[in-house]
């Protein structure tokens, strides 16, 4: 992940603070976009897939804890929380849920930008360990490759996946036992011209066939009336 030109999503309901933070970010070479409430922030996170999220705890609608929990359900986007709460228990709560850093108001925007850069560099440094393993399945986000470990030889068999099949596999591999609804998979993984619930079934069927050919059966697994999970319940 390159820290320069990274896209930072700022979720802050105080317009003046949001303007100051985004101005300092852009002055330092980052791209930025802002949202004034949790729901809008989550929608932008889903559609734009920013490199970093910087958000307040006290948001209207979905509060900052809900926003952080939802972001963590869908991936590992680096998150820095900004809040007026300075109690240790609040900081521990943020870190427990999955925040990468925590900034207390009032703050120096120069410090916030420095922390953004530090967290992004740390995330980039950890990229080598980001290979996702689900049973015999291996997904390397940096190489954009999905492979299966052959049970007999131990050799990696690379899967020839379409972009949509790869996106579906990566999305579900983040939470292998979670059931994903068709609508969610459409929003997260399919392009606009391909965005129909019934189209998901076709992509999943082709993905399942390619995995079966590589020695992995019944993945992804269908859940009647709901959607799909990556791993079947035994």
PDB file of C-alpha atoms in Angstrom:
ATOM      1  CA  UNK A   1       0.000   0.000   0.000  1.00  0.00           C
ATOM      2  CA  UNK A   2       1.439   3.383  -0.977  1.00  0.00           C
ATOM      3  CA  UNK A   3       0.965   6.049   1.690  1.00  0.00           C
ATOM      4  CA  UNK A   4       1.172   8.901  -0.825  1.00  0.00           C
ATOM      5  CA  UNK A   5      -2.064   9.523  -2.719  1.00  0.00           C
ATOM      6  CA  UNK A   6      -3.925   7.134  -0.392  1.00  0.00           C
ATOM      7  CA  UNK A   7      -7.670   7.753  -0.099  1.00  0.00           C
ATOM      8  CA  UNK A   8      -8.751   8.681   3.441  1.00  0.00           C
ATOM      9  CA  UNK A   9     -12.419   8.646   4.410  1.00  0.00           C
ATOM     10  CA  UNK A  10     -13.171  11.163   7.187  1.00  0.00           C
ATOM     11  CA  UNK A  11     -16.438  10.490   9.033  1.00  0.00           C
ATOM     12  CA  UNK A  12     -17.127  13.513  11.247  1.00  0.00           C
ATOM     13  CA  UNK A  13     -20.400  15.329  11.978  1.00  0.00           C
ATOM     14  CA  UNK A  14     -18.709  18.627  12.914  1.00  0.00           C
ATOM     15  CA  UNK A  15     -18.233  20.276   9.530  1.00  0.00           C
ATOM     16  CA  UNK A  16     -15.441  22.604  10.675  1.00  0.00           C
ATOM     17  CA  UNK A  17     -13.358  19.710  12.029  1.00  0.00           C
ATOM     18  CA  UNK A  18     -13.956  17.648   8.883  1.00  0.00           C
ATOM     19  CA  UNK A  19     -12.855  20.573   6.688  1.00  0.00           C
ATOM     20  CA  UNK A  20      -9.685  21.143   8.710  1.00  0.00           C
ATOM     21  CA  UNK A  21      -8.702  17.470   8.681  1.00  0.00           C
ATOM     22  CA  UNK A  22      -9.351  16.981   4.969  1.00  0.00           C
ATOM     23  CA  UNK A  23      -7.472  20.194   4.141  1.00  0.00           C
ATOM     24  CA  UNK A  24      -4.394  19.047   6.066  1.00  0.00           C
ATOM     25  CA  UNK A  25      -4.586  15.564   4.527  1.00  0.00           C
ATOM     26  CA  UNK A  26      -4.748  16.962   0.997  1.00  0.00           C
ATOM     27  CA  UNK A  27      -1.925  19.396   1.704  1.00  0.00           C
ATOM     28  CA  UNK A  28       0.238  16.378   2.571  1.00  0.00           C
ATOM     29  CA  UNK A  29      -0.589  14.539  -0.658  1.00  0.00           C
ATOM     30  CA  UNK A  30      -3.507  12.360   0.439  1.00  0.00           C
ATOM     31  CA  UNK A  31      -6.860  12.160  -1.283  1.00  0.00           C
ATOM     32  CA  UNK A  32      -9.846  12.611   1.016  1.00  0.00           C
ATOM     33  CA  UNK A  33     -13.613  12.387   1.161  1.00  0.00           C
ATOM     34  CA  UNK A  34     -15.885  13.132   4.092  1.00  0.00           C
ATOM     35  CA  UNK A  35     -19.210  11.972   5.498  1.00  0.00           C
ATOM     36  CA  UNK A  36     -21.291  13.615   8.232  1.00  0.00           C
ATOM     37  CA  UNK A  37     -22.904  10.482   9.677  1.00  0.00           C
ATOM     38  CA  UNK A  38     -22.218   6.794  10.193  1.00  0.00           C
ATOM     39  CA  UNK A  39     -24.564   5.428   7.534  1.00  0.00           C
ATOM     40  CA  UNK A  40     -23.111   7.646   4.805  1.00  0.00           C
ATOM     41  CA  UNK A  41     -19.628   6.737   5.986  1.00  0.00           C
ATOM     42  CA  UNK A  42     -20.351   3.014   5.730  1.00  0.00           C
ATOM     43  CA  UNK A  43     -21.904   3.453   2.287  1.00  0.00           C
ATOM     44  CA  UNK A  44     -18.785   5.297   1.087  1.00  0.00           C
ATOM     45  CA  UNK A  45     -16.547   2.672   2.650  1.00  0.00           C
ATOM     46  CA  UNK A  46     -18.385  -0.047   0.749  1.00  0.00           C
ATOM     47  CA  UNK A  47     -18.370   1.708  -2.629  1.00  0.00           C
ATOM     48  CA  UNK A  48     -15.011   3.541  -2.604  1.00  0.00           C
ATOM     49  CA  UNK A  49     -12.928   1.092  -0.530  1.00  0.00           C
ATOM     50  CA  UNK A  50     -10.678   3.793   1.004  1.00  0.00           C
ATOM     51  CA  UNK A  51      -7.170   3.039   2.196  1.00  0.00           C
ATOM     52  CA  UNK A  52      -7.904   4.515   5.629  1.00  0.00           C
ATOM     53  CA  UNK A  53     -10.940   5.550   7.693  1.00  0.00           C
ATOM     54  CA  UNK A  54     -10.690   8.387  10.188  1.00  0.00           C
ATOM     55  CA  UNK A  55     -13.914   8.676  12.192  1.00  0.00           C
ATOM     56  CA  UNK A  56     -15.478  10.213  15.246  1.00  0.00           C
ATOM     57  CA  UNK A  57     -17.120   8.197  18.017  1.00  0.00           C
ATOM     58  CA  UNK A  58     -20.072  10.549  18.567  1.00  0.00           C
ATOM     59  CA  UNK A  59     -21.833  10.287  15.215  1.00  0.00           C
ATOM     60  CA  UNK A  60     -25.552  10.738  14.495  1.00  0.00           C
ATOM     61  CA  UNK A  61     -27.376   7.549  13.546  1.00  0.00           C
ATOM     62  CA  UNK A  62     -24.851   4.724  13.715  1.00  0.00           C
ATOM     63  CA  UNK A  63     -22.298   5.766  16.334  1.00  0.00           C
ATOM     64  CA  UNK A  64     -18.566   5.304  15.960  1.00  0.00           C
ATOM     65  CA  UNK A  65     -18.518   1.946  17.723  1.00  0.00           C
ATOM     66  CA  UNK A  66     -21.118   0.582  15.292  1.00  0.00           C
ATOM     67  CA  UNK A  67     -19.214   1.995  12.326  1.00  0.00           C
ATOM     68  CA  UNK A  68     -15.957   0.408  13.489  1.00  0.00           C
ATOM     69  CA  UNK A  69     -17.629  -2.955  14.115  1.00  0.00           C
ATOM     70  CA  UNK A  70     -19.222  -2.931  10.661  1.00  0.00           C
ATOM     71  CA  UNK A  71     -15.942  -2.025   8.948  1.00  0.00           C
ATOM     72  CA  UNK A  72     -14.229  -4.890  10.760  1.00  0.00           C
ATOM     73  CA  UNK A  73     -16.940  -7.307   9.644  1.00  0.00           C
ATOM     74  CA  UNK A  74     -16.016  -6.579   6.031  1.00  0.00           C
ATOM     75  CA  UNK A  75     -12.235  -6.340   6.100  1.00  0.00           C
ATOM     76  CA  UNK A  76      -9.074  -4.844   7.534  1.00  0.00           C
ATOM     77  CA  UNK A  77      -9.207  -1.212   6.425  1.00  0.00           C
ATOM     78  CA  UNK A  78      -6.968   0.767   8.817  1.00  0.00           C
ATOM     79  CA  UNK A  79      -9.077   2.881  11.203  1.00  0.00           C
ATOM     80  CA  UNK A  80      -8.171   5.809  13.455  1.00  0.00           C
ATOM     81  CA  UNK A  81     -10.886   6.941  15.864  1.00  0.00           C
ATOM     82  CA  UNK A  82     -11.298  10.595  16.873  1.00  0.00           C
ATOM     83  CA  UNK A  83     -13.278  11.475  19.971  1.00  0.00           C
ATOM     84  CA  UNK A  84     -13.698  13.839  22.885  1.00  0.00           C
ATOM     85  CA  UNK A  85     -13.613  10.843  25.243  1.00  0.00           C
ATOM     86  CA  UNK A  86     -10.225  10.564  26.916  1.00  0.00           C
ATOM     87  CA  UNK A  87     -10.848   7.792  29.429  1.00  0.00           C
ATOM     88  CA  UNK A  88      -8.574   4.763  29.218  1.00  0.00           C
ATOM     89  CA  UNK A  89     -11.585   2.429  29.038  1.00  0.00           C
ATOM     90  CA  UNK A  90     -12.762   4.178  25.858  1.00  0.00           C
ATOM     91  CA  UNK A  91      -9.333   3.813  24.286  1.00  0.00           C
ATOM     92  CA  UNK A  92      -9.237   0.140  25.231  1.00  0.00           C
ATOM     93  CA  UNK A  93     -12.728  -0.345  23.804  1.00  0.00           C
ATOM     94  CA  UNK A  94     -11.644   1.175  20.489  1.00  0.00           C
ATOM     95  CA  UNK A  95      -8.557  -1.017  20.292  1.00  0.00           C
ATOM     96  CA  UNK A  96     -10.520  -4.113  21.338  1.00  0.00           C
ATOM     97  CA  UNK A  97     -13.060  -3.659  18.556  1.00  0.00           C
ATOM     98  CA  UNK A  98     -10.257  -3.181  16.060  1.00  0.00           C
ATOM     99  CA  UNK A  99      -9.147   0.452  15.793  1.00  0.00           C
ATOM    100  CA  UNK A 100      -5.529   0.944  14.733  1.00  0.00           C
ATOM    101  CA  UNK A 101      -5.100   4.210  16.631  1.00  0.00           C
ATOM    102  CA  UNK A 102      -7.034   6.696  18.756  1.00  0.00           C
ATOM    103  CA  UNK A 103      -6.894  10.525  18.805  1.00  0.00           C
ATOM    104  CA  UNK A 104      -8.530  12.670  21.487  1.00  0.00           C
ATOM    105  CA  UNK A 105     -10.074  16.103  20.818  1.00  0.00           C
ATOM    106  CA  UNK A 106      -8.876  18.806  20.819  1.00  0.00           C
ATOM    107  CA  UNK A 107      -6.047  17.678  18.573  1.00  0.00           C
ATOM    108  CA  UNK A 108      -3.351  19.105  16.353  1.00  0.00           C
ATOM    109  CA  UNK A 109      -4.257  18.277  12.733  1.00  0.00           C
ATOM    110  CA  UNK A 110      -0.553  17.923  11.934  1.00  0.00           C
ATOM    111  CA  UNK A 111      -0.384  15.099  14.493  1.00  0.00           C
ATOM    112  CA  UNK A 112      -3.452  13.439  12.977  1.00  0.00           C
ATOM    113  CA  UNK A 113      -1.862  13.452   9.522  1.00  0.00           C
ATOM    114  CA  UNK A 114       1.344  12.014  10.996  1.00  0.00           C
ATOM    115  CA  UNK A 115      -0.648   9.220  12.628  1.00  0.00           C
ATOM    116  CA  UNK A 116      -2.478   8.506   9.374  1.00  0.00           C
ATOM    117  CA  UNK A 117       0.845   8.158   7.580  1.00  0.00           C
ATOM    118  CA  UNK A 118       2.269   5.944  10.353  1.00  0.00           C
ATOM    119  CA  UNK A 119      -0.726   3.582  10.380  1.00  0.00           C
ATOM    120  CA  UNK A 120      -0.684   3.284   6.584  1.00  0.00           C
ATOM    121  CA  UNK A 121       3.032   2.482   6.607  1.00  0.00           C
ATOM    122  CA  UNK A 122       2.480  -0.108   9.310  1.00  0.00           C
ATOM    123  CA  UNK A 123      -0.304  -1.685   7.265  1.00  0.00           C
ATOM    124  CA  UNK A 124       1.959  -1.736   4.197  1.00  0.00           C
ATOM    125  CA  UNK A 125       4.720  -3.367   6.218  1.00  0.00           C
ATOM    126  CA  UNK A 126       2.336  -6.103   7.319  1.00  0.00           C
ATOM    127  CA  UNK A 127       1.155  -6.855   3.776  1.00  0.00           C
ATOM    128  CA  UNK A 128       3.402  -9.911   3.477  1.00  0.00           C
ATOM    129  CA  UNK A 129       1.484 -11.583   6.294  1.00  0.00           C
ATOM    130  CA  UNK A 130      -1.916 -10.827   4.822  1.00  0.00           C
ATOM    131  CA  UNK A 131      -2.244 -14.136   2.971  1.00  0.00           C
ATOM    132  CA  UNK A 132      -5.688 -15.513   3.805  1.00  0.00           C
ATOM    133  CA  UNK A 133      -5.858 -19.228   4.609  1.00  0.00           C
ATOM    134  CA  UNK A 134      -9.096 -21.186   4.702  1.00  0.00           C
ATOM    135  CA  UNK A 135      -8.358 -24.901   4.839  1.00  0.00           C
ATOM    136  CA  UNK A 136      -6.423 -25.787   1.692  1.00  0.00           C
ATOM    137  CA  UNK A 137      -7.340 -22.451   0.114  1.00  0.00           C
ATOM    138  CA  UNK A 138      -4.736 -19.667  -0.054  1.00  0.00           C
ATOM    139  CA  UNK A 139      -5.513 -16.094  -1.147  1.00  0.00           C
ATOM    140  CA  UNK A 140      -2.704 -13.561  -1.689  1.00  0.00           C
ATOM    141  CA  UNK A 141      -4.275 -10.070  -1.982  1.00  0.00           C
ATOM    142  CA  UNK A 142      -1.013  -8.454  -3.100  1.00  0.00           C
ATOM    143  CA  UNK A 143      -0.543 -10.869  -6.015  1.00  0.00           C
ATOM    144  CA  UNK A 144      -4.279 -11.072  -6.675  1.00  0.00           C
ATOM    145  CA  UNK A 145      -3.957 -14.877  -6.707  1.00  0.00           C
ATOM    146  CA  UNK A 146      -6.070 -17.650  -5.231  1.00  0.00           C
ATOM    147  CA  UNK A 147      -4.569 -21.123  -4.935  1.00  0.00           C
ATOM    148  CA  UNK A 148      -5.325 -24.542  -3.516  1.00  0.00           C
ATOM    149  CA  UNK A 149      -2.750 -26.733  -1.771  1.00  0.00           C
ATOM    150  CA  UNK A 150      -2.747 -30.172  -3.405  1.00  0.00           C
ATOM    151  CA  UNK A 151      -3.420 -32.757  -0.679  1.00  0.00           C
ATOM    152  CA  UNK A 152      -0.860 -35.269  -2.007  1.00  0.00           C
ATOM    153  CA  UNK A 153       1.996 -33.199  -3.403  1.00  0.00           C
ATOM    154  CA  UNK A 154       1.627 -30.009  -1.373  1.00  0.00           C
ATOM    155  CA  UNK A 155       1.964 -28.020  -4.610  1.00  0.00           C
ATOM    156  CA  UNK A 156      -0.033 -24.809  -4.979  1.00  0.00           C
ATOM    157  CA  UNK A 157      -2.602 -25.048  -7.763  1.00  0.00           C
ATOM    158  CA  UNK A 158      -3.469 -21.550  -9.001  1.00  0.00           C
ATOM    159  CA  UNK A 159      -7.147 -20.931  -9.736  1.00  0.00           C
ATOM    160  CA  UNK A 160      -8.071 -19.263 -13.016  1.00  0.00           C
ATOM    161  CA  UNK A 161     -10.786 -16.965 -11.662  1.00  0.00           C
ATOM    162  CA  UNK A 162     -12.620 -14.085 -13.244  1.00  0.00           C
ATOM    163  CA  UNK A 163     -12.465 -10.742 -11.415  1.00  0.00           C
ATOM    164  CA  UNK A 164     -15.973 -11.239 -10.010  1.00  0.00           C
ATOM    165  CA  UNK A 165     -15.223 -14.793  -8.857  1.00  0.00           C
ATOM    166  CA  UNK A 166     -12.043 -13.575  -7.144  1.00  0.00           C
ATOM    167  CA  UNK A 167     -13.907 -10.723  -5.434  1.00  0.00           C
ATOM    168  CA  UNK A 168     -16.595 -13.105  -4.185  1.00  0.00           C
ATOM    169  CA  UNK A 169     -13.979 -15.514  -2.842  1.00  0.00           C
ATOM    170  CA  UNK A 170     -11.995 -12.772  -1.060  1.00  0.00           C
ATOM    171  CA  UNK A 171     -15.118 -11.193   0.401  1.00  0.00           C
ATOM    172  CA  UNK A 172     -16.407 -14.434   1.892  1.00  0.00           C
ATOM    173  CA  UNK A 173     -12.958 -15.623   3.013  1.00  0.00           C
ATOM    174  CA  UNK A 174     -12.796 -12.651   5.395  1.00  0.00           C
ATOM    175  CA  UNK A 175     -15.471 -14.418   7.491  1.00  0.00           C
ATOM    176  CA  UNK A 176     -15.680 -18.044   6.251  1.00  0.00           C
ATOM    177  CA  UNK A 177     -18.550 -19.122   8.529  1.00  0.00           C
ATOM    178  CA  UNK A 178     -20.663 -16.007   8.073  1.00  0.00           C
ATOM    179  CA  UNK A 179     -23.715 -16.170   5.804  1.00  0.00           C
ATOM    180  CA  UNK A 180     -23.651 -13.454   3.133  1.00  0.00           C
ATOM    181  CA  UNK A 181     -26.931 -12.378   1.559  1.00  0.00           C
ATOM    182  CA  UNK A 182     -27.135 -12.111  -2.213  1.00  0.00           C
ATOM    183  CA  UNK A 183     -27.770  -8.373  -2.027  1.00  0.00           C
ATOM    184  CA  UNK A 184     -24.637  -7.814   0.034  1.00  0.00           C
ATOM    185  CA  UNK A 185     -22.524  -9.849  -2.387  1.00  0.00           C
ATOM    186  CA  UNK A 186     -23.947  -7.845  -5.292  1.00  0.00           C
ATOM    187  CA  UNK A 187     -23.050  -4.538  -3.615  1.00  0.00           C
ATOM    188  CA  UNK A 188     -19.569  -5.635  -2.584  1.00  0.00           C
ATOM    189  CA  UNK A 189     -18.390  -7.727  -5.527  1.00  0.00           C
ATOM    190  CA  UNK A 190     -20.342  -7.147  -8.747  1.00  0.00           C
ATOM    191  CA  UNK A 191     -20.065  -4.288 -11.199  1.00  0.00           C
ATOM    192  CA  UNK A 192     -23.067  -2.092 -11.971  1.00  0.00           C
ATOM    193  CA  UNK A 193     -23.954  -3.795 -15.244  1.00  0.00           C
ATOM    194  CA  UNK A 194     -23.808  -7.190 -13.569  1.00  0.00           C
ATOM    195  CA  UNK A 195     -25.589  -6.219 -10.355  1.00  0.00           C
ATOM    196  CA  UNK A 196     -28.575  -8.563 -10.149  1.00  0.00           C
ATOM    197  CA  UNK A 197     -29.215 -10.912  -7.247  1.00  0.00           C
ATOM    198  CA  UNK A 198     -29.768 -13.880  -9.548  1.00  0.00           C
ATOM    199  CA  UNK A 199     -26.446 -13.208 -11.268  1.00  0.00           C
ATOM    200  CA  UNK A 200     -24.666 -14.037  -7.998  1.00  0.00           C
ATOM    201  CA  UNK A 201     -25.914 -17.632  -8.259  1.00  0.00           C
ATOM    202  CA  UNK A 202     -24.257 -18.038 -11.659  1.00  0.00           C
ATOM    203  CA  UNK A 203     -20.911 -16.639 -10.466  1.00  0.00           C
ATOM    204  CA  UNK A 204     -21.003 -18.735  -7.293  1.00  0.00           C
ATOM    205  CA  UNK A 205     -21.780 -21.866  -9.314  1.00  0.00           C
ATOM    206  CA  UNK A 206     -18.764 -21.286 -11.581  1.00  0.00           C
ATOM    207  CA  UNK A 207     -16.539 -20.510  -8.605  1.00  0.00           C
ATOM    208  CA  UNK A 208     -17.672 -23.693  -6.841  1.00  0.00           C
ATOM    209  CA  UNK A 209     -16.922 -25.740  -9.969  1.00  0.00           C
ATOM    210  CA  UNK A 210     -13.380 -24.355 -10.244  1.00  0.00           C
ATOM    211  CA  UNK A 211     -12.706 -25.044  -6.568  1.00  0.00           C
ATOM    212  CA  UNK A 212     -14.063 -28.591  -6.943  1.00  0.00           C
ATOM    213  CA  UNK A 213     -11.775 -29.163  -9.922  1.00  0.00           C
ATOM    214  CA  UNK A 214      -8.860 -28.149  -7.682  1.00  0.00           C
ATOM    215  CA  UNK A 215      -9.933 -30.590  -4.953  1.00  0.00           C
ATOM    216  CA  UNK A 216     -12.141 -28.455  -2.678  1.00  0.00           C
ATOM    217  CA  UNK A 217     -15.753 -29.612  -2.573  1.00  0.00           C
ATOM    218  CA  UNK A 218     -18.883 -27.724  -1.471  1.00  0.00           C
ATOM    219  CA  UNK A 219     -17.252 -24.280  -1.302  1.00  0.00           C
ATOM    220  CA  UNK A 220     -18.996 -21.844  -1.237  1.00  0.00           C
ATOM    221  CA  UNK A 221     -21.979 -23.471   0.476  1.00  0.00           C
ATOM    222  CA  UNK A 222     -25.556 -22.342  -0.167  1.00  0.00           C
ATOM    223  CA  UNK A 223     -27.886 -21.445   2.710  1.00  0.00           C
ATOM    224  CA  UNK A 224     -31.468 -21.845   1.538  1.00  0.00           C
ATOM    225  CA  UNK A 225     -33.440 -18.621   1.465  1.00  0.00           C
ATOM    226  CA  UNK A 226     -30.533 -16.522   2.743  1.00  0.00           C
ATOM    227  CA  UNK A 227     -27.405 -16.646   0.593  1.00  0.00           C
ATOM    228  CA  UNK A 228     -23.966 -18.242   0.866  1.00  0.00           C
ATOM    229  CA  UNK A 229     -21.186 -18.979   3.324  1.00  0.00           C
ATOM    230  CA  UNK A 230     -17.710 -20.019   2.273  1.00  0.00           C
ATOM    231  CA  UNK A 231     -17.441 -23.060   4.529  1.00  0.00           C
ATOM    232  CA  UNK A 232     -20.170 -25.670   4.819  1.00  0.00           C
ATOM    233  CA  UNK A 233     -21.435 -26.630   8.268  1.00  0.00           C
ATOM    234  CA  UNK A 234     -20.431 -30.204   8.930  1.00  0.00           C
TER     235      UNK A 234
END
